[in-house]
């Protein structure tokens, strides 16, 4: 349940991150008793906040936010995206949260420290160990798009991740069609789009992003090169960038396609595509104006809308 006092306490502690703040001062500020403050601090600790409580000194929130927290995100509500964050310590999949909230009438940004059944494209699972990455699903406003723009949503989402890593964190990655992000030849980010459609319209759409911050048995990690990433800050910046790139679907799709082409590692390579059991191999020649992969198999050119690809050899 939403508790304004609890939110106010965490706001005060965030503003004084890493420093002790007296419980008495918090109580005076909020017009409640010190006991009421302590009750809420205990609650916050149960929710996962690292708060130290020391007699005579007060409360201190850990000054090194190396993981996701329940609140304190700076996220604006935009044309495409909601700004309500729903945070889980642990959840089956943030895609489930996004969908069930939508069915109950609200669009949310679902975040989790851990997913027990994180999912990837084509029925793959997405390993989501605790505090090892960003596991986020965002319900996009569906009536802004037509079905034919679905592949472009993939492109917009991976352009957003790529651009943010490059410009804000100086991390240079490559995009593997359609929307995997590779760092030093290892996958560090996967994007999953789930949608429901009726006729020509999209009735529900959520973008799921899994970004590895710590290495695990399957994926590389962004922190490998020693750079420190504050996951909460990254979430706020990512939502901003995602909104900008989603806008480009209707305003400047040429930018999305040319950015994707400039930073991809797929075009020019021999690939094997697996689309739910149907296998196609050939040379990845280009992507078209909505992001479909054009593959040359002998004299025949095929247009691939979706699928998992494997590289069979290097650049032609
Ligand atoms: C892929 O590369 O196959 C897509 C992986 C998408 C993983 C993210 S993590 C957050 C969201 N919740 C999920 O269960 N999956 C997506």
PDB file of C-alpha atoms in Angstrom, residues 35-293:
ATOM      1  CA  UNK A  35       8.407   5.783  16.809  1.00  0.00           C
ATOM      2  CA  UNK A  36       6.294   6.222  13.661  1.00  0.00           C
ATOM      3  CA  UNK A  37       9.487   7.099  11.748  1.00  0.00           C
ATOM      4  CA  UNK A  38      11.268   4.006  13.080  1.00  0.00           C
ATOM      5  CA  UNK A  39       8.321   1.764  12.130  1.00  0.00           C
ATOM      6  CA  UNK A  40       8.506   2.987   8.580  1.00  0.00           C
ATOM      7  CA  UNK A  41      12.293   2.705   8.415  1.00  0.00           C
ATOM      8  CA  UNK A  42      11.950  -0.947   9.507  1.00  0.00           C
ATOM      9  CA  UNK A  43       9.430  -1.380   6.730  1.00  0.00           C
ATOM     10  CA  UNK A  44      11.827   0.140   4.208  1.00  0.00           C
ATOM     11  CA  UNK A  45      14.612  -2.171   5.380  1.00  0.00           C
ATOM     12  CA  UNK A  46      12.260  -5.142   4.838  1.00  0.00           C
ATOM     13  CA  UNK A  47      11.573  -3.886   1.319  1.00  0.00           C
ATOM     14  CA  UNK A  48      15.258  -4.032   0.541  1.00  0.00           C
ATOM     15  CA  UNK A  49      16.648  -0.591   1.336  1.00  0.00           C
ATOM     16  CA  UNK A  50      20.051  -0.658   2.974  1.00  0.00           C
ATOM     17  CA  UNK A  51      19.479   1.728   5.858  1.00  0.00           C
ATOM     18  CA  UNK A  52      21.729   1.831   8.895  1.00  0.00           C
ATOM     19  CA  UNK A  53      20.151   2.913  12.149  1.00  0.00           C
ATOM     20  CA  UNK A  54      22.606   4.173  14.782  1.00  0.00           C
ATOM     21  CA  UNK A  55      21.607   5.589  18.159  1.00  0.00           C
ATOM     22  CA  UNK A  56      22.232   9.341  18.480  1.00  0.00           C
ATOM     23  CA  UNK A  57      23.224   9.578  14.806  1.00  0.00           C
ATOM     24  CA  UNK A  58      19.996   8.598  13.087  1.00  0.00           C
ATOM     25  CA  UNK A  59      19.472   6.842   9.765  1.00  0.00           C
ATOM     26  CA  UNK A  60      21.805   6.486   6.802  1.00  0.00           C
ATOM     27  CA  UNK A  61      21.008   5.139   3.348  1.00  0.00           C
ATOM     28  CA  UNK A  62      23.878   3.247   1.701  1.00  0.00           C
ATOM     29  CA  UNK A  63      25.871   5.694  -0.428  1.00  0.00           C
ATOM     30  CA  UNK A  64      26.712   3.296  -3.220  1.00  0.00           C
ATOM     31  CA  UNK A  65      23.480   2.356  -4.940  1.00  0.00           C
ATOM     32  CA  UNK A  66      24.794  -0.568  -6.932  1.00  0.00           C
ATOM     33  CA  UNK A  67      21.407  -2.088  -7.406  1.00  0.00           C
ATOM     34  CA  UNK A  68      17.799  -1.256  -8.144  1.00  0.00           C
ATOM     35  CA  UNK A  69      15.708   0.252  -5.364  1.00  0.00           C
ATOM     36  CA  UNK A  70      11.968   0.537  -4.906  1.00  0.00           C
ATOM     37  CA  UNK A  71      11.811   4.301  -5.486  1.00  0.00           C
ATOM     38  CA  UNK A  72      13.840   7.406  -6.156  1.00  0.00           C
ATOM     39  CA  UNK A  73      13.739   7.193  -9.973  1.00  0.00           C
ATOM     40  CA  UNK A  74      13.612  10.334 -11.989  1.00  0.00           C
ATOM     41  CA  UNK A  75      11.164   9.442 -14.730  1.00  0.00           C
ATOM     42  CA  UNK A  76       8.901  11.811 -16.633  1.00  0.00           C
ATOM     43  CA  UNK A  77       5.564  10.669 -18.022  1.00  0.00           C
ATOM     44  CA  UNK A  78       5.851  10.875 -21.780  1.00  0.00           C
ATOM     45  CA  UNK A  79       3.678  10.450 -24.848  1.00  0.00           C
ATOM     46  CA  UNK A  80       4.654   6.802 -25.134  1.00  0.00           C
ATOM     47  CA  UNK A  81       5.691   5.636 -21.709  1.00  0.00           C
ATOM     48  CA  UNK A  82       4.261   5.606 -18.194  1.00  0.00           C
ATOM     49  CA  UNK A  83       6.153   6.942 -15.184  1.00  0.00           C
ATOM     50  CA  UNK A  84       4.737   4.656 -12.520  1.00  0.00           C
ATOM     51  CA  UNK A  85       7.402   2.259 -11.325  1.00  0.00           C
ATOM     52  CA  UNK A  86       6.357  -1.092  -9.917  1.00  0.00           C
ATOM     53  CA  UNK A  87       9.268  -2.640  -8.129  1.00  0.00           C
ATOM     54  CA  UNK A  88       9.749  -6.281  -7.164  1.00  0.00           C
ATOM     55  CA  UNK A  89      12.390  -7.874  -5.045  1.00  0.00           C
ATOM     56  CA  UNK A  90      11.564 -11.026  -6.951  1.00  0.00           C
ATOM     57  CA  UNK A  91       8.970 -11.790  -9.612  1.00  0.00           C
ATOM     58  CA  UNK A  92       8.265 -14.495 -12.199  1.00  0.00           C
ATOM     59  CA  UNK A  93       8.868 -12.046 -15.040  1.00  0.00           C
ATOM     60  CA  UNK A  94       8.453  -8.277 -15.285  1.00  0.00           C
ATOM     61  CA  UNK A  95       6.560  -9.028 -18.520  1.00  0.00           C
ATOM     62  CA  UNK A  96       3.877 -10.664 -16.341  1.00  0.00           C
ATOM     63  CA  UNK A  97       3.633  -7.557 -14.149  1.00  0.00           C
ATOM     64  CA  UNK A  98       3.351  -5.237 -17.156  1.00  0.00           C
ATOM     65  CA  UNK A  99       0.609  -7.379 -18.669  1.00  0.00           C
ATOM     66  CA  UNK A 100      -1.427  -7.897 -15.507  1.00  0.00           C
ATOM     67  CA  UNK A 101      -1.290  -4.187 -14.626  1.00  0.00           C
ATOM     68  CA  UNK A 102      -2.444  -3.364 -18.131  1.00  0.00           C
ATOM     69  CA  UNK A 103      -5.372  -5.764 -17.811  1.00  0.00           C
ATOM     70  CA  UNK A 104      -6.247  -3.954 -14.578  1.00  0.00           C
ATOM     71  CA  UNK A 105      -6.215  -0.582 -16.301  1.00  0.00           C
ATOM     72  CA  UNK A 106      -2.738   0.825 -15.610  1.00  0.00           C
ATOM     73  CA  UNK A 107       0.444   1.071 -17.603  1.00  0.00           C
ATOM     74  CA  UNK A 108       3.626   0.647 -15.569  1.00  0.00           C
ATOM     75  CA  UNK A 109       7.380   0.337 -15.720  1.00  0.00           C
ATOM     76  CA  UNK A 110       7.996  -3.002 -13.976  1.00  0.00           C
ATOM     77  CA  UNK A 111      11.412  -3.510 -12.424  1.00  0.00           C
ATOM     78  CA  UNK A 112      12.805  -6.482 -10.539  1.00  0.00           C
ATOM     79  CA  UNK A 113      15.959  -7.353  -8.650  1.00  0.00           C
ATOM     80  CA  UNK A 114      15.437 -10.966  -9.662  1.00  0.00           C
ATOM     81  CA  UNK A 115      13.178 -12.913 -12.038  1.00  0.00           C
ATOM     82  CA  UNK A 116      12.431 -16.575 -11.388  1.00  0.00           C
ATOM     83  CA  UNK A 117      11.209 -17.312 -14.914  1.00  0.00           C
ATOM     84  CA  UNK A 118      12.658 -14.486 -16.966  1.00  0.00           C
ATOM     85  CA  UNK A 119      11.924 -15.097 -20.627  1.00  0.00           C
ATOM     86  CA  UNK A 120      13.617 -14.272 -23.898  1.00  0.00           C
ATOM     87  CA  UNK A 121      12.545 -14.404 -27.503  1.00  0.00           C
ATOM     88  CA  UNK A 122      11.552 -17.696 -29.129  1.00  0.00           C
ATOM     89  CA  UNK A 123      10.814 -19.448 -25.865  1.00  0.00           C
ATOM     90  CA  UNK A 124      14.343 -18.997 -24.488  1.00  0.00           C
ATOM     91  CA  UNK A 125      14.789 -18.321 -20.831  1.00  0.00           C
ATOM     92  CA  UNK A 126      16.520 -15.212 -19.546  1.00  0.00           C
ATOM     93  CA  UNK A 127      18.761 -15.866 -16.578  1.00  0.00           C
ATOM     94  CA  UNK A 128      17.965 -13.131 -14.052  1.00  0.00           C
ATOM     95  CA  UNK A 129      20.043 -13.546 -10.916  1.00  0.00           C
ATOM     96  CA  UNK A 130      19.584 -11.134  -8.073  1.00  0.00           C
ATOM     97  CA  UNK A 131      21.095  -7.675  -8.609  1.00  0.00           C
ATOM     98  CA  UNK A 132      22.990  -8.840 -11.649  1.00  0.00           C
ATOM     99  CA  UNK A 133      21.299  -6.648 -14.180  1.00  0.00           C
ATOM    100  CA  UNK A 134      18.385  -4.465 -15.127  1.00  0.00           C
ATOM    101  CA  UNK A 135      15.204  -6.467 -15.648  1.00  0.00           C
ATOM    102  CA  UNK A 136      12.588  -4.060 -16.864  1.00  0.00           C
ATOM    103  CA  UNK A 137       9.321  -4.112 -18.788  1.00  0.00           C
ATOM    104  CA  UNK A 138       7.561  -1.017 -20.005  1.00  0.00           C
ATOM    105  CA  UNK A 139       3.987  -0.900 -21.232  1.00  0.00           C
ATOM    106  CA  UNK A 140       3.893   1.412 -24.250  1.00  0.00           C
ATOM    107  CA  UNK A 141       0.758   3.355 -25.178  1.00  0.00           C
ATOM    108  CA  UNK A 142      -0.657   0.954 -27.763  1.00  0.00           C
ATOM    109  CA  UNK A 143      -2.996   3.123 -29.801  1.00  0.00           C
ATOM    110  CA  UNK A 144      -0.108   5.145 -31.171  1.00  0.00           C
ATOM    111  CA  UNK A 145       0.994   2.367 -33.472  1.00  0.00           C
ATOM    112  CA  UNK A 146      -0.116   0.149 -36.287  1.00  0.00           C
ATOM    113  CA  UNK A 147       0.861  -3.500 -36.640  1.00  0.00           C
ATOM    114  CA  UNK A 148       3.247  -2.770 -39.483  1.00  0.00           C
ATOM    115  CA  UNK A 149       5.434  -0.739 -37.106  1.00  0.00           C
ATOM    116  CA  UNK A 150       6.126  -3.697 -34.810  1.00  0.00           C
ATOM    117  CA  UNK A 151       9.589  -4.486 -36.255  1.00  0.00           C
ATOM    118  CA  UNK A 152      10.457  -0.796 -35.874  1.00  0.00           C
ATOM    119  CA  UNK A 153       9.705  -0.969 -32.159  1.00  0.00           C
ATOM    120  CA  UNK A 154      12.460  -3.573 -31.887  1.00  0.00           C
ATOM    121  CA  UNK A 155      14.792  -1.289 -33.789  1.00  0.00           C
ATOM    122  CA  UNK A 156      13.846   1.764 -31.695  1.00  0.00           C
ATOM    123  CA  UNK A 157      14.423  -0.119 -28.428  1.00  0.00           C
ATOM    124  CA  UNK A 158      17.866  -1.370 -29.385  1.00  0.00           C
ATOM    125  CA  UNK A 159      18.889   2.004 -30.810  1.00  0.00           C
ATOM    126  CA  UNK A 160      17.900   3.526 -27.436  1.00  0.00           C
ATOM    127  CA  UNK A 161      20.041   1.053 -25.450  1.00  0.00           C
ATOM    128  CA  UNK A 162      22.986   1.338 -27.836  1.00  0.00           C
ATOM    129  CA  UNK A 163      22.903   5.149 -27.960  1.00  0.00           C
ATOM    130  CA  UNK A 164      22.663   5.497 -24.190  1.00  0.00           C
ATOM    131  CA  UNK A 165      25.596   3.135 -23.559  1.00  0.00           C
ATOM    132  CA  UNK A 166      27.688   4.889 -26.175  1.00  0.00           C
ATOM    133  CA  UNK A 167      26.908   8.488 -25.324  1.00  0.00           C
ATOM    134  CA  UNK A 168      26.475   8.432 -21.567  1.00  0.00           C
ATOM    135  CA  UNK A 169      28.742   5.544 -20.527  1.00  0.00           C
ATOM    136  CA  UNK A 170      31.249   5.575 -23.418  1.00  0.00           C
ATOM    137  CA  UNK A 171      30.662   1.861 -23.945  1.00  0.00           C
ATOM    138  CA  UNK A 172      30.797   0.825 -27.572  1.00  0.00           C
ATOM    139  CA  UNK A 173      28.567  -2.095 -28.426  1.00  0.00           C
ATOM    140  CA  UNK A 174      27.252  -3.735 -31.582  1.00  0.00           C
ATOM    141  CA  UNK A 175      23.701  -4.601 -32.538  1.00  0.00           C
ATOM    142  CA  UNK A 176      22.908  -8.093 -33.758  1.00  0.00           C
ATOM    143  CA  UNK A 177      19.697  -8.321 -35.743  1.00  0.00           C
ATOM    144  CA  UNK A 178      17.090  -7.635 -34.693  1.00  0.00           C
ATOM    145  CA  UNK A 179      17.873  -6.235 -31.261  1.00  0.00           C
ATOM    146  CA  UNK A 180      20.570  -7.995 -29.285  1.00  0.00           C
ATOM    147  CA  UNK A 181      23.354  -5.828 -27.960  1.00  0.00           C
ATOM    148  CA  UNK A 182      26.845  -7.280 -28.023  1.00  0.00           C
ATOM    149  CA  UNK A 183      29.852  -6.109 -26.077  1.00  0.00           C
ATOM    150  CA  UNK A 184      33.223  -7.618 -26.959  1.00  0.00           C
ATOM    151  CA  UNK A 185      31.426 -10.310 -28.991  1.00  0.00           C
ATOM    152  CA  UNK A 186      29.254 -11.390 -26.058  1.00  0.00           C
ATOM    153  CA  UNK A 187      25.599 -10.625 -25.608  1.00  0.00           C
ATOM    154  CA  UNK A 188      24.900  -8.129 -22.850  1.00  0.00           C
ATOM    155  CA  UNK A 189      21.354  -7.084 -23.605  1.00  0.00           C
ATOM    156  CA  UNK A 190      18.251  -8.715 -24.984  1.00  0.00           C
ATOM    157  CA  UNK A 191      14.965  -7.107 -25.867  1.00  0.00           C
ATOM    158  CA  UNK A 192      11.597  -8.810 -25.897  1.00  0.00           C
ATOM    159  CA  UNK A 193       8.458  -7.259 -27.339  1.00  0.00           C
ATOM    160  CA  UNK A 194       5.118  -8.739 -26.322  1.00  0.00           C
ATOM    161  CA  UNK A 195       1.988  -7.509 -27.994  1.00  0.00           C
ATOM    162  CA  UNK A 196      -1.649  -8.218 -28.660  1.00  0.00           C
ATOM    163  CA  UNK A 197      -3.357  -7.117 -31.826  1.00  0.00           C
ATOM    164  CA  UNK A 198      -6.840  -6.744 -33.249  1.00  0.00           C
ATOM    165  CA  UNK A 199      -7.204  -6.282 -36.988  1.00  0.00           C
ATOM    166  CA  UNK A 200      -4.643  -3.680 -37.971  1.00  0.00           C
ATOM    167  CA  UNK A 201      -4.202  -2.237 -34.520  1.00  0.00           C
ATOM    168  CA  UNK A 202      -2.013  -3.001 -31.581  1.00  0.00           C
ATOM    169  CA  UNK A 203      -4.098  -3.337 -28.422  1.00  0.00           C
ATOM    170  CA  UNK A 204      -1.275  -4.088 -25.988  1.00  0.00           C
ATOM    171  CA  UNK A 205       2.459  -3.720 -26.213  1.00  0.00           C
ATOM    172  CA  UNK A 206       5.287  -4.053 -23.711  1.00  0.00           C
ATOM    173  CA  UNK A 207       9.020  -3.753 -24.225  1.00  0.00           C
ATOM    174  CA  UNK A 208      11.140  -5.973 -21.995  1.00  0.00           C
ATOM    175  CA  UNK A 209      14.821  -5.137 -21.570  1.00  0.00           C
ATOM    176  CA  UNK A 210      17.366  -7.362 -19.872  1.00  0.00           C
ATOM    177  CA  UNK A 211      20.747  -5.688 -19.465  1.00  0.00           C
ATOM    178  CA  UNK A 212      23.552  -7.512 -17.711  1.00  0.00           C
ATOM    179  CA  UNK A 213      25.574  -5.556 -15.243  1.00  0.00           C
ATOM    180  CA  UNK A 214      27.405  -8.534 -13.749  1.00  0.00           C
ATOM    181  CA  UNK A 215      28.806 -11.432 -15.668  1.00  0.00           C
ATOM    182  CA  UNK A 216      26.985 -14.763 -15.416  1.00  0.00           C
ATOM    183  CA  UNK A 217      27.462 -18.131 -17.078  1.00  0.00           C
ATOM    184  CA  UNK A 218      25.564 -17.002 -20.169  1.00  0.00           C
ATOM    185  CA  UNK A 219      26.290 -13.398 -20.734  1.00  0.00           C
ATOM    186  CA  UNK A 220      28.975 -10.745 -20.589  1.00  0.00           C
ATOM    187  CA  UNK A 221      28.661  -7.749 -18.374  1.00  0.00           C
ATOM    188  CA  UNK A 222      29.005  -4.023 -18.706  1.00  0.00           C
ATOM    189  CA  UNK A 223      30.955  -3.635 -15.522  1.00  0.00           C
ATOM    190  CA  UNK A 224      33.711  -5.892 -16.862  1.00  0.00           C
ATOM    191  CA  UNK A 225      35.850  -2.961 -17.894  1.00  0.00           C
ATOM    192  CA  UNK A 226      35.707  -1.632 -14.367  1.00  0.00           C
ATOM    193  CA  UNK A 227      33.295   1.175 -15.096  1.00  0.00           C
ATOM    194  CA  UNK A 228      30.687   1.699 -12.431  1.00  0.00           C
ATOM    195  CA  UNK A 229      27.083   1.968 -13.497  1.00  0.00           C
ATOM    196  CA  UNK A 230      24.389   3.204 -11.156  1.00  0.00           C
ATOM    197  CA  UNK A 231      21.405   1.057 -12.227  1.00  0.00           C
ATOM    198  CA  UNK A 232      18.817   3.521 -10.960  1.00  0.00           C
ATOM    199  CA  UNK A 233      20.288   6.362 -12.944  1.00  0.00           C
ATOM    200  CA  UNK A 234      20.526   4.077 -15.972  1.00  0.00           C
ATOM    201  CA  UNK A 235      16.808   3.221 -15.744  1.00  0.00           C
ATOM    202  CA  UNK A 236      15.827   6.924 -15.756  1.00  0.00           C
ATOM    203  CA  UNK A 237      18.097   7.716 -18.693  1.00  0.00           C
ATOM    204  CA  UNK A 238      16.965   4.636 -20.583  1.00  0.00           C
ATOM    205  CA  UNK A 239      13.303   5.585 -20.289  1.00  0.00           C
ATOM    206  CA  UNK A 240      14.121   9.076 -21.654  1.00  0.00           C
ATOM    207  CA  UNK A 241      16.085   7.637 -24.555  1.00  0.00           C
ATOM    208  CA  UNK A 242      13.436   5.000 -25.254  1.00  0.00           C
ATOM    209  CA  UNK A 243      10.820   7.717 -25.498  1.00  0.00           C
ATOM    210  CA  UNK A 244      12.975   9.696 -27.951  1.00  0.00           C
ATOM    211  CA  UNK A 245      13.560   6.683 -30.166  1.00  0.00           C
ATOM    212  CA  UNK A 246       9.902   5.561 -30.063  1.00  0.00           C
ATOM    213  CA  UNK A 247       9.007   9.056 -31.273  1.00  0.00           C
ATOM    214  CA  UNK A 248      11.314   8.458 -34.209  1.00  0.00           C
ATOM    215  CA  UNK A 249       9.085   5.588 -35.386  1.00  0.00           C
ATOM    216  CA  UNK A 250       6.579   8.161 -36.567  1.00  0.00           C
ATOM    217  CA  UNK A 251       8.847  11.217 -36.922  1.00  0.00           C
ATOM    218  CA  UNK A 252      12.154   9.985 -38.316  1.00  0.00           C
ATOM    219  CA  UNK A 253      12.272   6.267 -39.016  1.00  0.00           C
ATOM    220  CA  UNK A 254      15.173   6.890 -41.436  1.00  0.00           C
ATOM    221  CA  UNK A 255      17.307   7.850 -38.454  1.00  0.00           C
ATOM    222  CA  UNK A 256      16.477   4.569 -36.679  1.00  0.00           C
ATOM    223  CA  UNK A 257      17.363   2.477 -39.707  1.00  0.00           C
ATOM    224  CA  UNK A 258      20.579   4.338 -40.480  1.00  0.00           C
ATOM    225  CA  UNK A 259      21.707   4.315 -36.818  1.00  0.00           C
ATOM    226  CA  UNK A 260      20.996   0.592 -36.613  1.00  0.00           C
ATOM    227  CA  UNK A 261      22.946  -0.042 -39.845  1.00  0.00           C
ATOM    228  CA  UNK A 262      25.916   1.999 -38.666  1.00  0.00           C
ATOM    229  CA  UNK A 263      26.284  -0.033 -35.460  1.00  0.00           C
ATOM    230  CA  UNK A 264      25.219  -3.553 -36.438  1.00  0.00           C
ATOM    231  CA  UNK A 265      27.407  -6.655 -36.603  1.00  0.00           C
ATOM    232  CA  UNK A 266      25.078  -8.649 -38.863  1.00  0.00           C
ATOM    233  CA  UNK A 267      25.012  -7.221 -42.367  1.00  0.00           C
ATOM    234  CA  UNK A 268      27.526  -8.869 -44.674  1.00  0.00           C
ATOM    235  CA  UNK A 269      27.727 -12.090 -42.681  1.00  0.00           C
ATOM    236  CA  UNK A 270      26.581 -15.588 -43.459  1.00  0.00           C
ATOM    237  CA  UNK A 271      23.727 -16.375 -41.132  1.00  0.00           C
ATOM    238  CA  UNK A 272      21.454 -19.200 -40.140  1.00  0.00           C
ATOM    239  CA  UNK A 273      18.006 -18.077 -39.066  1.00  0.00           C
ATOM    240  CA  UNK A 274      15.749 -20.167 -36.907  1.00  0.00           C
ATOM    241  CA  UNK A 275      12.163 -18.956 -36.794  1.00  0.00           C
ATOM    242  CA  UNK A 276      10.300 -21.396 -34.567  1.00  0.00           C
ATOM    243  CA  UNK A 277      11.858 -24.401 -36.311  1.00  0.00           C
ATOM    244  CA  UNK A 278      11.928 -23.015 -39.878  1.00  0.00           C
ATOM    245  CA  UNK A 279      15.597 -22.658 -40.833  1.00  0.00           C
ATOM    246  CA  UNK A 280      16.954 -20.329 -43.493  1.00  0.00           C
ATOM    247  CA  UNK A 281      20.579 -19.661 -44.300  1.00  0.00           C
ATOM    248  CA  UNK A 282      22.207 -17.083 -46.520  1.00  0.00           C
ATOM    249  CA  UNK A 283      24.008 -13.735 -46.547  1.00  0.00           C
ATOM    250  CA  UNK A 284      22.485 -10.959 -44.496  1.00  0.00           C
ATOM    251  CA  UNK A 285      22.325  -8.257 -47.160  1.00  0.00           C
ATOM    252  CA  UNK A 286      20.520  -5.361 -45.565  1.00  0.00           C
ATOM    253  CA  UNK A 287      17.528  -4.347 -43.485  1.00  0.00           C
ATOM    254  CA  UNK A 288      14.500  -2.715 -45.091  1.00  0.00           C
ATOM    255  CA  UNK A 289      12.694   0.461 -44.050  1.00  0.00           C
ATOM    256  CA  UNK A 290      10.842  -1.233 -41.199  1.00  0.00           C
ATOM    257  CA  UNK A 291      13.726  -3.334 -39.925  1.00  0.00           C
ATOM    258  CA  UNK A 292      13.128  -6.696 -41.649  1.00  0.00           C
ATOM    259  CA  UNK A 293      16.325  -8.572 -42.511  1.00  0.00           C
TER     260      UNK A 293
END
